[in-house]
Short mmCIF file of C-alpha atoms in Angstrom, two decimals:
data_model
loop_
_atom_site.label_atom_id
_atom_site.label_comp_id
_atom_site.label_asym_id
_atom_site.label_seq_id
_atom_site.Cartn_x
_atom_site.Cartn_y
_atom_site.Cartn_z
CA MET A 1 27.46 -31.24 -33.40
CA GLY A 2 30.42 -28.95 -32.56
CA PHE A 3 30.51 -29.68 -28.74
CA GLU A 4 33.85 -31.13 -29.16
CA VAL A 5 35.65 -27.80 -29.17
CA LEU A 6 34.28 -27.17 -25.39
CA PHE A 7 36.58 -30.52 -24.22
CA LYS A 8 39.70 -28.68 -26.06
CA GLY A 9 42.33 -26.84 -24.14
CA LYS A 10 40.47 -24.46 -21.38
CA ASN A 11 37.55 -23.37 -23.58
CA MET A 12 35.29 -24.59 -20.96
CA VAL A 13 36.72 -22.94 -18.09
CA ARG A 14 37.31 -19.78 -20.20
CA LEU A 15 33.38 -19.80 -21.24
CA LEU A 16 32.59 -20.17 -17.31
CA GLN A 17 35.02 -17.31 -16.57
CA GLY A 18 33.32 -15.14 -19.27
CA LEU A 19 29.85 -15.84 -17.44
CA GLY A 20 31.66 -14.65 -14.19
CA VAL A 21 33.01 -11.19 -15.81
CA ALA A 22 28.89 -10.81 -16.85
CA LEU A 23 27.49 -11.71 -13.56
CA GLN A 24 30.01 -9.74 -11.99
CA ILE A 25 29.25 -6.49 -13.89
CA SER A 26 25.28 -6.97 -13.51
CA LEU A 27 25.40 -7.86 -9.59
CA ILE A 28 27.60 -4.86 -9.00
CA SER A 29 25.17 -2.48 -11.41
CA VAL A 30 22.19 -4.15 -9.40
CA ALA A 31 23.51 -3.61 -5.85
CA ILE A 32 24.27 0.02 -6.89
CA SER A 33 20.63 0.38 -8.74
CA ILE A 34 18.72 -0.99 -5.66
CA VAL A 35 20.48 1.49 -3.38
CA LEU A 36 19.97 4.62 -5.63
CA GLY A 37 16.79 3.50 -7.01
CA LEU A 38 15.17 3.23 -3.30
CA ILE A 39 16.26 6.85 -2.72
CA LEU A 40 15.26 8.43 -6.18
CA GLY A 41 11.99 6.42 -6.01
CA MET A 42 11.35 7.66 -2.46
CA LEU A 43 12.01 11.34 -3.56
CA MET A 44 9.74 11.07 -6.80
CA SER A 45 6.81 9.91 -4.16
CA LEU A 46 7.34 13.55 -2.51
CA LYS A 47 5.66 14.79 -5.55
CA LYS A 48 7.92 18.09 -5.79
CA PRO A 49 7.83 19.41 -9.05
CA PHE A 50 11.47 20.12 -9.58
CA ILE A 51 12.38 16.32 -8.75
CA ASN A 52 9.44 15.25 -10.92
CA LEU A 53 10.94 16.92 -13.78
CA VAL A 54 14.40 15.99 -13.57
CA SER A 55 13.42 12.41 -12.79
CA ARG A 56 10.91 12.66 -15.99
CA VAL A 57 13.90 13.49 -18.13
CA TYR A 58 15.82 11.08 -16.59
CA LEU A 59 13.15 8.00 -17.03
CA GLU A 60 12.43 9.01 -20.26
CA ILE A 61 15.91 8.83 -21.74
CA VAL A 62 16.51 5.81 -20.27
CA ARG A 63 13.38 4.36 -22.12
CA ILE A 64 14.26 5.47 -25.13
CA MET A 65 17.85 4.96 -25.56
CA PRO A 66 19.20 1.46 -26.51
CA GLN A 67 21.53 0.50 -23.85
CA MET A 68 24.10 -0.18 -26.38
CA VAL A 69 23.69 3.63 -27.83
CA LEU A 70 24.18 4.51 -23.91
CA LEU A 71 27.40 2.03 -23.55
CA PHE A 72 29.01 3.82 -26.98
CA ILE A 73 28.23 7.01 -25.63
CA VAL A 74 30.11 6.64 -22.23
CA PHE A 75 32.77 4.74 -23.35
CA PHE A 76 33.66 6.62 -26.83
CA GLY A 77 31.99 9.90 -25.46
CA TYR A 78 34.10 10.08 -22.22
CA THR A 79 37.28 9.95 -23.63
CA LYS A 80 36.31 12.41 -26.31
CA LEU A 81 35.30 14.94 -23.87
CA THR A 82 37.92 14.71 -21.29
CA GLY A 83 40.86 13.26 -23.30
CA ARG A 84 41.29 10.77 -20.56
CA ASN A 85 40.73 6.85 -20.92
CA ILE A 86 37.70 5.18 -19.21
CA SER A 87 38.03 1.19 -19.04
CA ALA A 88 35.02 -0.65 -20.30
CA GLU A 89 34.50 -2.16 -17.00
CA SER A 90 33.71 1.10 -15.51
CA SER A 91 31.32 2.29 -18.60
CA SER A 92 29.29 -0.61 -18.45
CA LEU A 93 29.02 -0.27 -14.65
CA ILE A 94 28.13 3.44 -15.22
CA VAL A 95 25.71 2.45 -18.25
CA PHE A 96 23.84 -0.55 -16.01
CA SER A 97 23.59 1.54 -13.21
CA PHE A 98 22.26 4.52 -14.87
CA TRP A 99 19.60 2.05 -16.65
CA GLY A 100 18.68 0.27 -13.38
CA THR A 101 18.94 2.82 -11.01
CA ALA A 102 15.52 4.39 -13.51
CA GLU A 103 13.96 1.29 -13.53
CA MET A 104 13.94 0.32 -9.78
CA ALA A 105 13.12 4.25 -8.85
CA ASP A 106 10.00 3.66 -11.45
CA LEU A 107 9.02 0.37 -9.39
CA VAL A 108 9.59 2.10 -5.93
CA ARG A 109 7.53 4.53 -7.20
CA GLY A 110 4.79 2.71 -8.30
CA CYS A 111 4.84 0.10 -5.48
CA MET A 112 4.50 3.51 -2.97
CA ALA A 113 1.57 4.77 -4.94
CA GLY A 114 0.05 1.44 -4.69
CA ILE A 115 -0.43 1.83 -0.87
CA PRO A 116 -3.90 2.93 -0.22
CA LYS A 117 -4.25 6.40 1.63
CA ILE A 118 -6.25 4.45 4.01
CA GLN A 119 -3.62 2.58 5.42
CA TYR A 120 -1.69 5.77 6.51
CA GLU A 121 -5.08 6.81 7.71
CA SER A 122 -6.04 3.80 9.82
CA SER A 123 -2.60 3.55 11.25
CA ARG A 124 -2.68 7.04 12.37
CA ALA A 125 -6.75 6.25 13.72
CA LEU A 126 -4.70 3.68 15.63
CA GLY A 127 -2.17 5.89 17.35
CA LEU A 128 0.95 4.86 15.47
CA SER A 129 3.38 7.64 15.13
CA ARG A 130 4.71 8.57 11.62
CA LEU A 131 7.68 6.38 12.02
CA GLN A 132 5.82 3.55 13.39
CA THR A 133 3.63 3.54 10.25
CA TYR A 134 6.30 3.25 7.79
CA ILE A 135 8.27 0.81 10.04
CA TYR A 136 5.33 -1.69 10.65
CA VAL A 137 2.97 -0.96 7.98
CA ILE A 138 4.09 0.88 4.92
CA ILE A 139 7.96 -0.45 4.11
CA PRO A 140 6.88 -4.20 4.82
CA GLN A 141 4.04 -3.73 1.92
CA ILE A 142 6.40 -2.02 -0.47
CA VAL A 143 9.41 -4.46 0.13
CA ARG A 144 6.76 -7.30 -0.25
CA ARG A 145 5.78 -5.98 -4.00
CA LEU A 146 9.03 -4.73 -4.55
CA LEU A 147 11.04 -7.75 -3.90
CA PRO A 148 9.82 -9.98 -6.85
CA LEU A 149 9.94 -6.73 -9.51
CA SER A 150 13.38 -6.23 -8.64
CA ILE A 151 14.61 -9.77 -8.78
CA ASN A 152 13.33 -9.59 -12.36
CA LEU A 153 15.41 -6.81 -12.92
CA ILE A 154 18.54 -8.89 -12.04
CA THR A 155 17.72 -11.45 -14.90
CA ARG A 156 17.02 -8.47 -17.20
CA MET A 157 20.23 -7.29 -16.31
CA ILE A 158 22.35 -10.53 -16.63
CA LYS A 159 20.98 -10.92 -20.36
CA THR A 160 21.48 -7.57 -21.03
CA THR A 161 25.49 -7.90 -20.26
CA SER A 162 25.59 -9.58 -23.53
CA LEU A 163 25.95 -6.04 -25.25
CA ILE A 164 29.25 -5.32 -23.29
CA MET A 165 31.22 -7.22 -25.73
CA MET A 166 30.55 -4.55 -28.11
CA ILE A 167 32.95 -1.99 -26.15
CA GLY A 168 35.62 -4.99 -25.91
CA ILE A 169 35.21 -6.70 -22.50
CA VAL A 170 35.65 -10.47 -22.99
CA GLU A 171 32.77 -11.83 -21.44
CA VAL A 172 30.92 -15.22 -22.26
CA LEU A 173 29.75 -14.45 -25.57
CA LYS A 174 32.86 -13.03 -26.91
CA VAL A 175 34.70 -15.69 -25.40
CA GLY A 176 32.11 -17.93 -27.22
CA GLN A 177 33.05 -16.01 -30.52
CA GLN A 178 36.75 -16.51 -29.77
CA ILE A 179 36.50 -20.32 -29.67
CA ILE A 180 34.49 -20.82 -32.79
CA GLU A 181 36.83 -18.31 -34.61
CA ALA A 182 39.99 -20.33 -33.22
CA ASN A 183 38.50 -23.66 -34.23
CA ARG A 184 36.82 -23.01 -37.33
CA LYS A 185 39.05 -25.26 -39.45
CA SER A 186 39.10 -28.11 -37.21
CA SER A 187 35.38 -28.08 -35.84
CA PRO A 188 33.27 -26.20 -38.61
CA HIS A 189 30.47 -26.89 -36.66
CA ALA A 190 31.32 -25.27 -33.25
CA ALA A 191 29.04 -22.49 -33.70
CA PHE A 192 26.24 -24.30 -32.67
CA GLY A 193 27.95 -26.34 -29.65
CA VAL A 194 29.33 -22.95 -28.20
CA PHE A 195 26.26 -20.81 -28.50
CA ALA A 196 24.17 -24.17 -27.06
CA THR A 197 26.22 -23.95 -24.34
CA ILE A 198 26.10 -20.35 -23.54
CA PHE A 199 22.19 -20.85 -23.94
CA LEU A 200 22.60 -23.14 -21.28
CA LEU A 201 24.72 -20.93 -19.11
CA TYR A 202 22.56 -18.22 -19.31
CA PHE A 203 19.84 -20.37 -18.41
CA ILE A 204 21.41 -21.94 -15.09
CA ALA A 205 22.34 -18.34 -14.32
CA CYS A 206 18.88 -16.77 -14.54
CA TRP A 207 16.40 -19.76 -14.28
CA PRO A 208 16.95 -19.84 -10.57
CA ILE A 209 16.76 -16.07 -9.81
CA SER A 210 13.33 -15.95 -12.11
CA CYS A 211 12.07 -19.03 -9.78
CA LEU A 212 12.85 -17.19 -6.79
CA ALA A 213 11.08 -14.16 -8.00
CA LYS A 214 8.00 -16.22 -8.90
CA TYR A 215 8.02 -18.13 -5.55
CA LEU A 216 8.39 -14.75 -3.65
CA GLU A 217 5.79 -13.20 -5.85
CA LYS A 218 3.11 -15.82 -4.66
CA LYS A 219 4.23 -15.96 -1.00
CA LEU A 220 4.10 -12.29 -0.26
CA ALA A 221 0.99 -11.63 -2.66
CA MET B 1 -24.14 12.22 32.78
CA GLU B 2 -20.62 13.65 32.31
CA GLU B 3 -19.78 14.66 28.42
CA ILE B 4 -17.34 12.93 26.74
CA LEU B 5 -17.15 14.48 23.65
CA LYS B 6 -17.99 18.28 22.89
CA VAL B 7 -17.80 19.90 19.58
CA GLU B 8 -17.70 23.77 19.57
CA LYS B 9 -18.36 25.85 16.41
CA LEU B 10 -16.34 23.40 14.45
CA THR B 11 -15.90 24.91 10.78
CA LYS B 12 -13.50 22.77 7.94
CA ARG B 13 -12.62 24.31 4.72
CA TYR B 14 -10.92 22.97 1.87
CA GLU B 15 -9.34 26.29 0.34
CA ASP B 16 -12.53 28.07 -0.86
CA ILE B 17 -15.37 25.14 0.05
CA THR B 18 -16.67 25.11 3.54
CA VAL B 19 -17.61 21.81 3.90
CA LEU B 20 -18.46 22.06 7.94
CA GLU B 21 -19.88 25.30 9.46
CA ASN B 22 -20.33 26.23 12.82
CA VAL B 23 -21.28 22.77 14.13
CA SER B 24 -21.57 22.30 17.61
CA PHE B 25 -22.91 19.20 19.76
CA SER B 26 -21.97 17.33 22.69
CA VAL B 27 -21.86 13.62 23.43
CA LYS B 28 -22.59 11.72 27.05
CA LYS B 29 -20.67 8.54 28.26
CA GLY B 30 -22.49 5.56 26.94
CA GLU B 31 -24.42 7.73 24.29
CA VAL B 32 -25.02 6.33 20.83
CA LEU B 33 -25.05 9.47 18.14
CA VAL B 34 -26.03 8.82 14.74
CA ILE B 35 -25.21 11.06 12.06
CA VAL B 36 -27.37 11.04 9.10
CA GLY B 37 -27.68 13.25 5.81
CA PRO B 38 -27.25 13.19 2.16
CA SER B 39 -23.93 12.47 0.43
CA GLY B 40 -21.30 15.26 0.50
CA CYS B 41 -23.05 16.59 3.77
CA GLY B 42 -20.08 16.43 5.62
CA LYS B 43 -20.60 13.48 7.90
CA SER B 44 -17.28 11.74 7.02
CA THR B 45 -15.75 14.95 7.29
CA LEU B 46 -16.96 15.74 10.80
CA LEU B 47 -15.80 12.03 11.90
CA ARG B 48 -12.71 12.66 10.78
CA CYS B 49 -12.10 16.13 12.35
CA ILE B 50 -13.00 14.57 15.64
CA ASN B 51 -10.23 11.92 15.43
CA GLY B 52 -7.64 14.42 13.89
CA LEU B 53 -7.27 13.25 10.52
CA GLU B 54 -8.21 16.36 9.27
CA ASP B 55 -7.46 19.90 10.61
CA ILE B 56 -10.09 22.47 11.49
CA GLN B 57 -10.08 26.10 10.41
CA ASP B 58 -12.20 27.32 13.21
CA GLY B 59 -13.84 26.09 16.88
CA LYS B 60 -12.93 23.56 19.05
CA VAL B 61 -13.11 19.72 19.54
CA SER B 62 -12.57 18.51 22.98
CA ILE B 63 -12.64 14.66 23.91
CA GLU B 64 -12.23 12.87 27.27
CA GLY B 65 -9.49 10.39 26.11
CA LYS B 66 -8.91 8.64 23.13
CA THR B 67 -11.09 7.40 19.72
CA GLY B 68 -11.09 4.69 17.83
CA MET B 69 -12.12 4.66 14.06
CA VAL B 70 -13.43 2.06 11.79
CA PHE B 71 -13.87 3.41 8.11
CA GLN B 72 -15.62 2.26 5.15
CA SER B 73 -13.08 -0.37 3.45
CA TYR B 74 -9.49 -1.97 2.99
CA GLU B 75 -7.90 -0.54 6.19
CA LEU B 76 -6.43 -3.93 7.66
CA PHE B 77 -2.92 -4.41 7.01
CA PRO B 78 -2.86 -6.90 4.06
CA HIS B 79 0.84 -8.43 5.46
CA MET B 80 -0.53 -9.33 8.73
CA THR B 81 -2.60 -11.59 9.94
CA VAL B 82 -6.01 -11.22 11.67
CA LEU B 83 -4.29 -11.34 15.26
CA GLN B 84 -0.93 -9.41 14.24
CA ASN B 85 -3.39 -6.73 13.10
CA LEU B 86 -5.16 -6.59 16.29
CA MET B 87 -2.04 -6.65 18.37
CA LEU B 88 0.02 -4.22 16.33
CA ALA B 89 -1.25 -0.86 18.38
CA PRO B 90 -1.69 -1.99 21.73
CA LEU B 91 2.23 -3.58 21.75
CA LYS B 92 3.59 -0.68 20.07
CA VAL B 93 1.76 2.31 21.09
CA GLN B 94 0.15 1.28 24.40
CA LYS B 95 3.33 -0.85 25.15
CA ARG B 96 1.05 -3.27 27.05
CA ASP B 97 2.02 -6.80 27.78
CA LYS B 98 1.71 -9.38 24.71
CA GLY B 99 0.17 -12.12 26.80
CA GLU B 100 -2.53 -9.81 27.96
CA VAL B 101 -3.19 -8.38 24.70
CA MET B 102 -3.15 -11.72 22.96
CA LYS B 103 -6.00 -12.87 25.32
CA GLU B 104 -7.93 -9.94 24.88
CA ALA B 105 -7.60 -10.28 21.06
CA GLU B 106 -9.04 -13.86 21.59
CA GLN B 107 -12.09 -13.09 23.53
CA LEU B 108 -12.76 -10.25 21.30
CA LEU B 109 -12.56 -12.27 18.40
CA GLU B 110 -14.77 -14.91 19.83
CA ARG B 111 -17.65 -11.94 20.93
CA VAL B 112 -17.48 -11.54 17.35
CA GLY B 113 -17.45 -15.35 16.06
CA LEU B 114 -14.16 -14.89 14.47
CA SER B 115 -12.23 -17.21 16.68
CA SER B 116 -11.12 -19.42 14.03
CA LYS B 117 -9.71 -16.38 11.60
CA LYS B 118 -7.21 -15.53 14.02
CA ASN B 119 -4.21 -16.68 12.02
CA ASN B 120 -6.02 -16.06 8.52
CA TYR B 121 -4.78 -12.80 6.42
CA PRO B 122 -7.26 -10.28 5.50
CA ARG B 123 -7.31 -11.46 1.76
CA GLN B 124 -8.75 -14.73 3.32
CA LEU B 125 -11.50 -12.95 4.69
CA SER B 126 -15.22 -11.72 3.34
CA GLY B 127 -16.00 -8.12 3.60
CA GLY B 128 -18.06 -8.48 6.60
CA GLN B 129 -15.24 -10.31 8.41
CA LYS B 130 -12.70 -7.72 7.71
CA GLN B 131 -15.13 -5.05 9.17
CA ARG B 132 -15.61 -7.35 12.13
CA VAL B 133 -11.73 -7.64 12.43
CA ALA B 134 -11.17 -3.89 12.08
CA ILE B 135 -14.12 -3.05 14.75
CA VAL B 136 -12.27 -5.32 17.19
CA ARG B 137 -9.00 -3.43 16.24
CA ALA B 138 -10.22 -0.22 17.41
CA LEU B 139 -12.01 -1.77 20.50
CA ILE B 140 -8.53 -3.54 21.90
CA MET B 141 -7.20 0.01 22.21
CA HIS B 142 -9.79 0.94 25.03
CA PRO B 143 -10.84 3.97 23.23
CA GLU B 144 -13.74 6.35 25.09
CA VAL B 145 -15.50 6.93 21.91
CA LEU B 146 -15.58 4.99 18.81
CA LEU B 147 -16.31 6.52 15.37
CA PHE B 148 -17.88 4.50 12.79
CA ASP B 149 -17.83 6.02 9.42
CA GLU B 150 -20.25 4.18 6.97
CA VAL B 151 -18.95 0.70 7.72
CA THR B 152 -21.23 -1.21 5.77
CA ALA B 153 -21.47 1.10 2.58
CA ALA B 154 -18.84 -0.95 0.78
CA LEU B 155 -20.25 -4.46 1.87
CA ASP B 156 -22.49 -6.97 -0.23
CA PRO B 157 -26.09 -6.64 1.30
CA GLU B 158 -25.73 -10.19 2.81
CA MET B 159 -22.78 -9.11 4.99
CA VAL B 160 -24.32 -6.08 6.37
CA ARG B 161 -26.36 -7.76 8.99
CA GLU B 162 -23.19 -9.17 10.98
CA VAL B 163 -21.46 -6.34 10.90
CA LEU B 164 -24.58 -4.16 12.48
CA ASP B 165 -25.08 -7.00 14.83
CA VAL B 166 -21.73 -6.45 16.43
CA ILE B 167 -22.20 -2.52 16.76
CA LEU B 168 -25.90 -3.41 18.27
CA ASP B 169 -23.81 -5.41 20.56
CA LEU B 170 -21.59 -2.64 21.73
CA ALA B 171 -24.46 -0.76 22.28
CA THR B 172 -25.44 -2.80 24.88
CA GLN B 173 -22.65 -2.71 26.57
CA HIS B 174 -22.87 1.04 26.78
CA LYS B 175 -20.05 1.71 24.47
CA THR B 176 -19.93 5.68 23.28
CA MET B 177 -20.55 5.74 19.65
CA LEU B 178 -20.48 8.33 16.86
CA ILE B 179 -21.98 6.27 13.80
CA VAL B 180 -22.62 7.48 10.25
CA THR B 181 -24.77 5.26 8.24
CA HIS B 182 -27.01 5.13 5.51
CA GLU B 183 -28.98 2.33 6.81
CA MET B 184 -31.87 3.93 8.57
CA ASN B 185 -33.60 0.93 10.10
CA PHE B 186 -30.42 0.37 11.78
CA ALA B 187 -29.92 4.07 12.92
CA ARG B 188 -33.35 4.07 14.18
CA ALA B 189 -32.54 1.03 16.05
CA ILE B 190 -29.23 1.87 17.77
CA ALA B 191 -29.45 5.98 18.31
CA ASP B 192 -30.19 7.31 21.38
CA ARG B 193 -29.91 10.76 19.44
CA VAL B 194 -29.99 11.62 15.69
CA ILE B 195 -28.03 14.54 14.24
CA PHE B 196 -29.27 15.35 10.41
CA LEU B 197 -26.76 17.11 8.66
CA GLU B 198 -26.91 19.26 5.50
CA GLY B 199 -24.79 21.61 3.85
CA GLY B 200 -22.10 21.18 6.57
CA SER B 201 -24.56 22.47 9.11
CA ILE B 202 -26.88 20.69 11.81
CA MET B 203 -30.32 20.77 10.62
CA GLU B 204 -31.80 18.39 13.27
CA ASP B 205 -30.47 17.38 16.58
CA THR B 206 -33.24 15.11 18.16
CA THR B 207 -34.57 11.50 19.52
CA PRO B 208 -34.55 8.98 16.94
CA GLU B 209 -38.53 8.99 17.47
CA GLU B 210 -38.96 12.62 16.48
CA PHE B 211 -36.39 12.36 13.60
CA PHE B 212 -37.91 9.42 11.83
CA ASP B 213 -41.26 9.94 12.92
CA ALA B 214 -42.24 13.58 12.84
CA PRO B 215 -39.26 15.69 11.28
CA ARG B 216 -39.75 19.32 11.72
CA SER B 217 -37.25 20.34 8.95
CA GLU B 218 -38.33 20.29 5.02
CA ARG B 219 -34.92 19.08 4.36
CA ALA B 220 -35.20 16.28 6.67
CA LYS B 221 -38.53 15.03 5.27
CA ARG B 222 -37.42 15.29 1.83
CA PHE B 223 -34.05 13.14 2.99
CA LEU B 224 -36.38 10.17 4.67
CA SER B 225 -38.91 10.35 1.64
CA THR B 226 -35.75 9.49 -0.59
CA PHE B 227 -35.71 5.94 1.38
CA GLU B 228 -39.21 5.30 0.83
CA TYR B 229 -40.73 3.50 -2.55
CA LYS B 230 -43.97 3.44 -3.54
CA LYS B 231 -45.38 2.26 -6.88
CA LYS B 232 -46.28 4.66 -9.28
CA GLU B 233 -50.10 4.93 -9.85
#
């Protein structure tokens, strides 16, 4: 079935290391995206015309551009423009944060818009200050709505990191290809075993996160 | 008796539209004032001007003490239990003692028949129960004046009664209240005084008997006739 190649040499360890690279890039990007997305989302909620225009253009670019094209633009474009080298890892962090920030900001904006005006008014009628209203009433509601949605963003990022092998990063999918290539003669069916294992690895990484999102969604609804 | 609320020549405009014009009246301690009038006459805006949710363009509102307000709907904090909803403002705004507030919250819940719901979330309550909690949440702040803004308008008919009963109960305790409502029978039963508002101005300011039985203005007559049904011949 092709699973035997995994036990040759350090193949399994290399696959896991590849998964580690993918997870590392996605988790750093997620962390950056959450922070920047929160800031941008709140700015967007201020409804200032200039911020609205800029953020609309930004969100639209992210929406219509395939992530792979963004990766190529940053990785090759940067070098072309500045004449300096940019590492594939930095490029992917830039692209994934650029994408994640847009998604996160849109989620934050949506959650903030979803808080009815009466929540602010009844807080004020009770004598709560603006700050108290945000701390006790508004932000807890936003976090509850945001948490499951942003966790889903993490799983989507992990899956999309499979693209970064296109700019030469040796992540789990690339390792898999290398193993298959190297064992073409001795194990002609390696492809099945290797990809099935990679499927399993992605599943093990994403499934608990997805369960957590579902659990939180239910618990905090 | 002493005047607890005084509104003088209040005018409210949204850009070019005048919502309230030259509205003046006062409320005595313990008085129940019901404000009626057709939709869009400025009733709700008047309450919102009184408790400072809207700025006013002219005139003056003076209140001896604080106001408490109950809105039409969806005002409980959905992420907090009933008890947490009740205790937030007393603890954070008035910095009262937690044990004392909790005791009062439980007593008030008992009074409105919701003791068993104290640890429930708003989504687990019916519309009528939510409004009763909202009333308790306003009461627990010990306001001098209570403002009710069409508190039964969003409720299913079978839940209107339980909410109005709570307000009637408050009237027997001599709470000062301003009530905007479309429930004419209730208005008649609870009011010490009725104000009829139309087009942003006070058209009548009188006793409930006179207003409902012998309204002076044509407009009030027309307004009241919209609540009557007769079979067409």
